[in-house]
C-alpha cells in the first residue's frame, strides 16, 4: 500500500485496507497529525475500482471558510467578487474517483450542512447557480479530533458524522509501533542518500536502538 510497517498495529491497518479498497463506502480516518492519514486515503483509492479516475485532496483547515464552498462545489462567473469565470469544484473534478477531505473537524458548521446535502443527494450546486450536477464520488474524510465528542458539544453535525463514519480506520502514532522505526529509517536513508551524494548505506544497531 506504499507504506512501511511490520508492527501489529500497522498489520491491522493493512488488513482493513484490503477489505475496504474494493468497495466504495465512505471511510473516516482518525489519527494524530503526521501519522500518514493521506497515505491511507491514497491507498484506498489506488487499490480500488476507482484507481483510474481522479484522486483529489483538500485540507478543510487550510482554506478560508468563505472559499471552501467554491473549492468543493465550484462557482459560476460573477458569483462573487473576483469570480471572473466559471470553475468546477472538487466534487465535479473527482467524478468517478475519490475526494479526500482532511481535517474535516475544522469545517465550519454552515459548510457541514451543505456537504451533508451533497452526500445525501449525490448532487452539487455551484456557488451562484441554480442548476445542480450529479456526481459519483467516494468521500474519504480524516481528522485528528474527536468528532463524537464534538457532536455532543454541538460543534460538529451528528448526521454528517454518521454519513462519514460508515467505516472507521485508525492510524497509530509512531510511539505505538516503535518496531517500525528502523524500517522507516532504512527506507528514507535508501531514498535520500543518493539525492545528496551520500555514501552512507546502512545504520548501526546502536543508531536504531537510539531512534526507538
mmCIF file of C-alpha atoms in Angstrom:
data_model
loop_
_atom_site.group_PDB
_atom_site.id
_atom_site.type_symbol
_atom_site.label_atom_id
_atom_site.label_comp_id
_atom_site.label_asym_id
_atom_site.label_seq_id
_atom_site.Cartn_x
_atom_site.Cartn_y
_atom_site.Cartn_z
ATOM 1 C CA UNK A 1 0.000 0.000 0.000
ATOM 2 C CA UNK A 2 3.007 2.310 -0.261
ATOM 3 C CA UNK A 3 3.560 2.267 3.499
ATOM 4 C CA UNK A 4 6.296 0.787 5.672
ATOM 5 C CA UNK A 5 5.477 -1.297 8.721
ATOM 6 C CA UNK A 6 5.538 -4.798 10.177
ATOM 7 C CA UNK A 7 4.173 -3.961 13.632
ATOM 8 C CA UNK A 8 0.813 -5.439 14.740
ATOM 9 C CA UNK A 9 -0.949 -2.012 14.656
ATOM 10 C CA UNK A 10 0.121 -1.483 11.034
ATOM 11 C CA UNK A 11 -0.806 -5.034 10.079
ATOM 12 C CA UNK A 12 -4.308 -4.232 11.334
ATOM 13 C CA UNK A 13 -4.354 -1.147 9.102
ATOM 14 C CA UNK A 14 -3.223 -3.179 6.092
ATOM 15 C CA UNK A 15 -5.840 -5.877 6.747
ATOM 16 C CA UNK A 16 -8.598 -3.275 6.912
ATOM 17 C CA UNK A 17 -7.330 -1.612 3.738
ATOM 18 C CA UNK A 18 -7.561 -4.929 1.902
ATOM 19 C CA UNK A 19 -11.213 -5.197 2.903
ATOM 20 C CA UNK A 20 -12.153 -1.579 2.215
ATOM 21 C CA UNK A 21 -10.306 -0.780 -1.017
ATOM 22 C CA UNK A 22 -12.586 -2.830 -3.321
ATOM 23 C CA UNK A 23 -15.799 -1.163 -2.067
ATOM 24 C CA UNK A 24 -16.821 2.465 -2.351
ATOM 25 C CA UNK A 25 -18.127 3.076 1.153
ATOM 26 C CA UNK A 26 -17.237 6.270 2.973
ATOM 27 C CA UNK A 27 -14.286 5.896 5.342
ATOM 28 C CA UNK A 28 -13.367 8.091 8.295
ATOM 29 C CA UNK A 29 -9.626 8.014 9.017
ATOM 30 C CA UNK A 30 -8.625 9.021 12.538
ATOM 31 C CA UNK A 31 -5.103 9.727 13.707
ATOM 32 C CA UNK A 32 -2.768 12.328 15.075
ATOM 33 C CA UNK A 33 -1.094 14.885 12.836
ATOM 34 C CA UNK A 34 1.720 13.268 10.859
ATOM 35 C CA UNK A 35 0.591 9.658 11.166
ATOM 36 C CA UNK A 36 0.002 9.299 7.417
ATOM 37 C CA UNK A 37 -3.748 9.674 7.005
ATOM 38 C CA UNK A 38 -3.419 10.891 3.410
ATOM 39 C CA UNK A 39 -1.244 7.870 2.549
ATOM 40 C CA UNK A 40 -4.084 5.652 3.781
ATOM 41 C CA UNK A 41 -6.622 7.602 1.721
ATOM 42 C CA UNK A 42 -4.472 7.281 -1.402
ATOM 43 C CA UNK A 43 -4.099 3.545 -0.793
ATOM 44 C CA UNK A 44 -7.875 3.177 -0.626
ATOM 45 C CA UNK A 45 -8.136 4.922 -3.983
ATOM 46 C CA UNK A 46 -5.197 3.320 -5.784
ATOM 47 C CA UNK A 47 -6.086 -0.231 -4.750
ATOM 48 C CA UNK A 48 -9.766 0.097 -5.584
ATOM 49 C CA UNK A 49 -12.048 0.179 -8.633
ATOM 50 C CA UNK A 50 -11.736 3.993 -8.926
ATOM 51 C CA UNK A 51 -7.944 3.957 -9.347
ATOM 52 C CA UNK A 52 -8.088 5.105 -12.992
ATOM 53 C CA UNK A 53 -10.126 8.182 -12.052
ATOM 54 C CA UNK A 54 -9.070 11.300 -10.158
ATOM 55 C CA UNK A 55 -7.906 11.478 -6.542
ATOM 56 C CA UNK A 56 -8.251 14.965 -5.062
ATOM 57 C CA UNK A 57 -7.310 16.089 -1.560
ATOM 58 C CA UNK A 58 -8.410 19.210 0.304
ATOM 59 C CA UNK A 59 -7.404 20.360 3.771
ATOM 60 C CA UNK A 60 -10.543 21.864 5.278
ATOM 61 C CA UNK A 61 -8.478 23.756 7.875
ATOM 62 C CA UNK A 62 -6.257 25.420 5.281
ATOM 63 C CA UNK A 63 -8.971 27.066 3.163
ATOM 64 C CA UNK A 64 -10.842 30.164 4.431
ATOM 65 C CA UNK A 65 -14.492 29.405 5.216
ATOM 66 C CA UNK A 66 -15.751 31.784 2.523
ATOM 67 C CA UNK A 67 -13.724 29.992 -0.167
ATOM 68 C CA UNK A 68 -14.250 26.373 0.877
ATOM 69 C CA UNK A 69 -17.696 26.134 -0.717
ATOM 70 C CA UNK A 70 -16.307 27.294 -4.052
ATOM 71 C CA UNK A 71 -13.349 24.900 -3.788
ATOM 72 C CA UNK A 72 -15.615 21.914 -3.197
ATOM 73 C CA UNK A 73 -18.682 22.753 -5.278
ATOM 74 C CA UNK A 74 -17.382 25.225 -7.847
ATOM 75 C CA UNK A 75 -18.851 28.581 -8.874
ATOM 76 C CA UNK A 76 -20.261 30.403 -11.879
ATOM 77 C CA UNK A 77 -18.952 33.609 -13.371
ATOM 78 C CA UNK A 78 -19.930 36.628 -11.292
ATOM 79 C CA UNK A 79 -20.954 34.573 -8.252
ATOM 80 C CA UNK A 80 -18.746 36.747 -6.050
ATOM 81 C CA UNK A 81 -16.084 39.428 -6.345
ATOM 82 C CA UNK A 82 -13.172 38.004 -8.286
ATOM 83 C CA UNK A 83 -15.161 35.221 -9.959
ATOM 84 C CA UNK A 84 -14.167 36.242 -13.494
ATOM 85 C CA UNK A 85 -15.086 32.839 -14.897
ATOM 86 C CA UNK A 86 -16.903 29.638 -14.051
ATOM 87 C CA UNK A 87 -14.983 26.865 -12.306
ATOM 88 C CA UNK A 88 -15.738 23.249 -11.493
ATOM 89 C CA UNK A 89 -15.235 22.303 -7.868
ATOM 90 C CA UNK A 90 -13.502 19.243 -6.449
ATOM 91 C CA UNK A 91 -16.650 17.116 -6.471
ATOM 92 C CA UNK A 92 -17.111 17.559 -10.215
ATOM 93 C CA UNK A 93 -13.388 17.196 -10.934
ATOM 94 C CA UNK A 94 -13.256 13.971 -8.895
ATOM 95 C CA UNK A 95 -16.349 12.461 -10.548
ATOM 96 C CA UNK A 96 -15.848 8.708 -10.705
ATOM 97 C CA UNK A 97 -12.908 8.958 -8.318
ATOM 98 C CA UNK A 98 -12.126 9.822 -4.714
ATOM 99 C CA UNK A 99 -12.244 13.070 -2.753
ATOM 100 C CA UNK A 100 -10.149 13.189 0.415
ATOM 101 C CA UNK A 101 -11.303 15.770 2.958
ATOM 102 C CA UNK A 102 -8.556 16.230 5.518
ATOM 103 C CA UNK A 103 -9.146 17.914 8.902
ATOM 104 C CA UNK A 104 -12.903 17.534 8.464
ATOM 105 C CA UNK A 105 -13.371 18.532 12.104
ATOM 106 C CA UNK A 106 -12.346 22.091 11.197
ATOM 107 C CA UNK A 107 -15.084 22.502 8.592
ATOM 108 C CA UNK A 108 -17.485 25.340 9.541
ATOM 109 C CA UNK A 109 -20.981 24.294 10.615
ATOM 110 C CA UNK A 110 -22.595 26.026 7.627
ATOM 111 C CA UNK A 111 -20.398 24.051 5.245
ATOM 112 C CA UNK A 112 -21.118 20.843 7.124
ATOM 113 C CA UNK A 113 -24.807 21.239 6.268
ATOM 114 C CA UNK A 114 -24.003 21.794 2.582
ATOM 115 C CA UNK A 115 -21.658 18.810 2.476
ATOM 116 C CA UNK A 116 -24.320 16.641 4.074
ATOM 117 C CA UNK A 117 -26.790 17.648 1.383
ATOM 118 C CA UNK A 118 -24.337 16.600 -1.329
ATOM 119 C CA UNK A 119 -23.686 13.245 0.333
ATOM 120 C CA UNK A 120 -27.411 12.598 0.671
ATOM 121 C CA UNK A 121 -28.461 13.700 -2.807
ATOM 122 C CA UNK A 122 -25.381 12.960 -4.913
ATOM 123 C CA UNK A 123 -25.756 16.420 -6.445
ATOM 124 C CA UNK A 124 -23.695 19.607 -6.198
ATOM 125 C CA UNK A 125 -24.789 23.138 -6.979
ATOM 126 C CA UNK A 126 -22.026 25.625 -7.817
ATOM 127 C CA UNK A 127 -21.995 28.905 -5.927
ATOM 128 C CA UNK A 128 -24.218 31.395 -7.749
ATOM 129 C CA UNK A 129 -26.022 28.738 -9.801
ATOM 130 C CA UNK A 130 -29.491 27.229 -9.515
ATOM 131 C CA UNK A 131 -28.511 24.193 -11.590
ATOM 132 C CA UNK A 132 -27.404 21.030 -9.799
ATOM 133 C CA UNK A 133 -24.970 18.478 -11.232
ATOM 134 C CA UNK A 134 -24.983 14.770 -10.401
ATOM 135 C CA UNK A 135 -21.676 13.413 -9.125
ATOM 136 C CA UNK A 136 -20.353 9.975 -8.240
ATOM 137 C CA UNK A 137 -17.526 10.454 -5.750
ATOM 138 C CA UNK A 138 -16.144 8.313 -2.962
ATOM 139 C CA UNK A 139 -15.587 10.564 0.036
ATOM 140 C CA UNK A 140 -12.797 9.706 2.462
ATOM 141 C CA UNK A 141 -12.510 12.058 5.431
ATOM 142 C CA UNK A 142 -9.779 12.385 8.039
ATOM 143 C CA UNK A 143 -9.447 14.083 11.398
ATOM 144 C CA UNK A 144 -7.125 14.407 14.345
ATOM 145 C CA UNK A 145 -10.033 15.479 16.551
ATOM 146 C CA UNK A 146 -12.683 13.539 18.478
ATOM 147 C CA UNK A 147 -15.736 14.020 16.256
ATOM 148 C CA UNK A 148 -18.009 12.053 18.599
ATOM 149 C CA UNK A 149 -17.181 14.460 21.421
ATOM 150 C CA UNK A 150 -17.661 17.409 19.053
ATOM 151 C CA UNK A 151 -21.136 16.099 18.217
ATOM 152 C CA UNK A 152 -22.017 16.129 21.921
ATOM 153 C CA UNK A 153 -20.685 19.677 22.148
ATOM 154 C CA UNK A 154 -22.754 20.577 19.051
ATOM 155 C CA UNK A 155 -19.678 21.776 17.179
ATOM 156 C CA UNK A 156 -19.975 19.025 14.562
ATOM 157 C CA UNK A 157 -23.189 17.776 12.956
ATOM 158 C CA UNK A 158 -24.142 14.342 14.190
ATOM 159 C CA UNK A 159 -25.967 13.462 10.947
ATOM 160 C CA UNK A 160 -22.842 14.296 8.921
ATOM 161 C CA UNK A 161 -20.692 12.307 11.337
ATOM 162 C CA UNK A 162 -22.771 9.187 10.729
ATOM 163 C CA UNK A 163 -22.616 9.748 6.968
ATOM 164 C CA UNK A 164 -18.814 9.924 7.043
ATOM 165 C CA UNK A 165 -18.229 7.261 9.689
ATOM 166 C CA UNK A 166 -19.543 4.285 7.701
ATOM 167 C CA UNK A 167 -16.230 2.562 8.440
ATOM 168 C CA UNK A 168 -13.559 3.949 10.741
ATOM 169 C CA UNK A 169 -9.847 3.369 10.264
ATOM 170 C CA UNK A 170 -7.427 4.461 12.989
ATOM 171 C CA UNK A 171 -3.811 5.182 12.028
ATOM 172 C CA UNK A 172 -1.494 4.540 15.002
ATOM 173 C CA UNK A 173 1.161 7.075 16.062
ATOM 174 C CA UNK A 174 4.801 6.061 15.775
ATOM 175 C CA UNK A 175 5.176 5.637 19.565
ATOM 176 C CA UNK A 176 2.705 2.737 19.357
ATOM 177 C CA UNK A 177 4.712 0.969 16.636
ATOM 178 C CA UNK A 178 8.337 1.534 17.616
ATOM 179 C CA UNK A 179 9.465 -1.653 15.895
ATOM 180 C CA UNK A 180 8.747 0.091 12.582
ATOM 181 C CA UNK A 181 11.208 2.929 13.287
ATOM 182 C CA UNK A 182 14.332 1.098 11.981
ATOM 183 C CA UNK A 183 12.457 0.070 8.839
ATOM 184 C CA UNK A 184 11.333 3.627 8.224
ATOM 185 C CA UNK A 185 14.843 4.966 8.855
ATOM 186 C CA UNK A 186 16.340 2.490 6.366
ATOM 187 C CA UNK A 187 13.631 3.320 3.840
ATOM 188 C CA UNK A 188 14.349 7.060 3.970
ATOM 189 C CA UNK A 189 18.103 6.513 4.026
ATOM 190 C CA UNK A 190 17.893 4.494 0.813
ATOM 191 C CA UNK A 191 15.624 7.150 -0.696
ATOM 192 C CA UNK A 192 17.583 10.289 0.177
ATOM 193 C CA UNK A 193 21.229 9.223 0.355
ATOM 194 C CA UNK A 194 21.611 9.098 -3.466
ATOM 195 C CA UNK A 195 19.952 12.516 -3.788
ATOM 196 C CA UNK A 196 22.623 14.041 -1.552
ATOM 197 C CA UNK A 197 25.529 12.005 -2.934
ATOM 198 C CA UNK A 198 25.930 10.350 0.457
ATOM 199 C CA UNK A 199 27.937 7.150 0.860
ATOM 200 C CA UNK A 200 26.027 6.169 3.983
ATOM 201 C CA UNK A 201 24.193 2.969 3.142
ATOM 202 C CA UNK A 202 23.389 1.396 6.499
ATOM 203 C CA UNK A 203 22.522 2.198 10.105
ATOM 204 C CA UNK A 204 24.265 0.634 13.081
ATOM 205 C CA UNK A 205 22.288 -1.347 15.612
ATOM 206 C CA UNK A 206 23.122 1.328 18.158
ATOM 207 C CA UNK A 207 21.652 4.058 15.976
ATOM 208 C CA UNK A 208 18.455 2.049 15.509
ATOM 209 C CA UNK A 209 18.163 1.497 19.266
ATOM 210 C CA UNK A 210 18.617 5.208 19.947
ATOM 211 C CA UNK A 211 15.885 6.061 17.430
ATOM 212 C CA UNK A 212 13.495 3.635 19.100
#
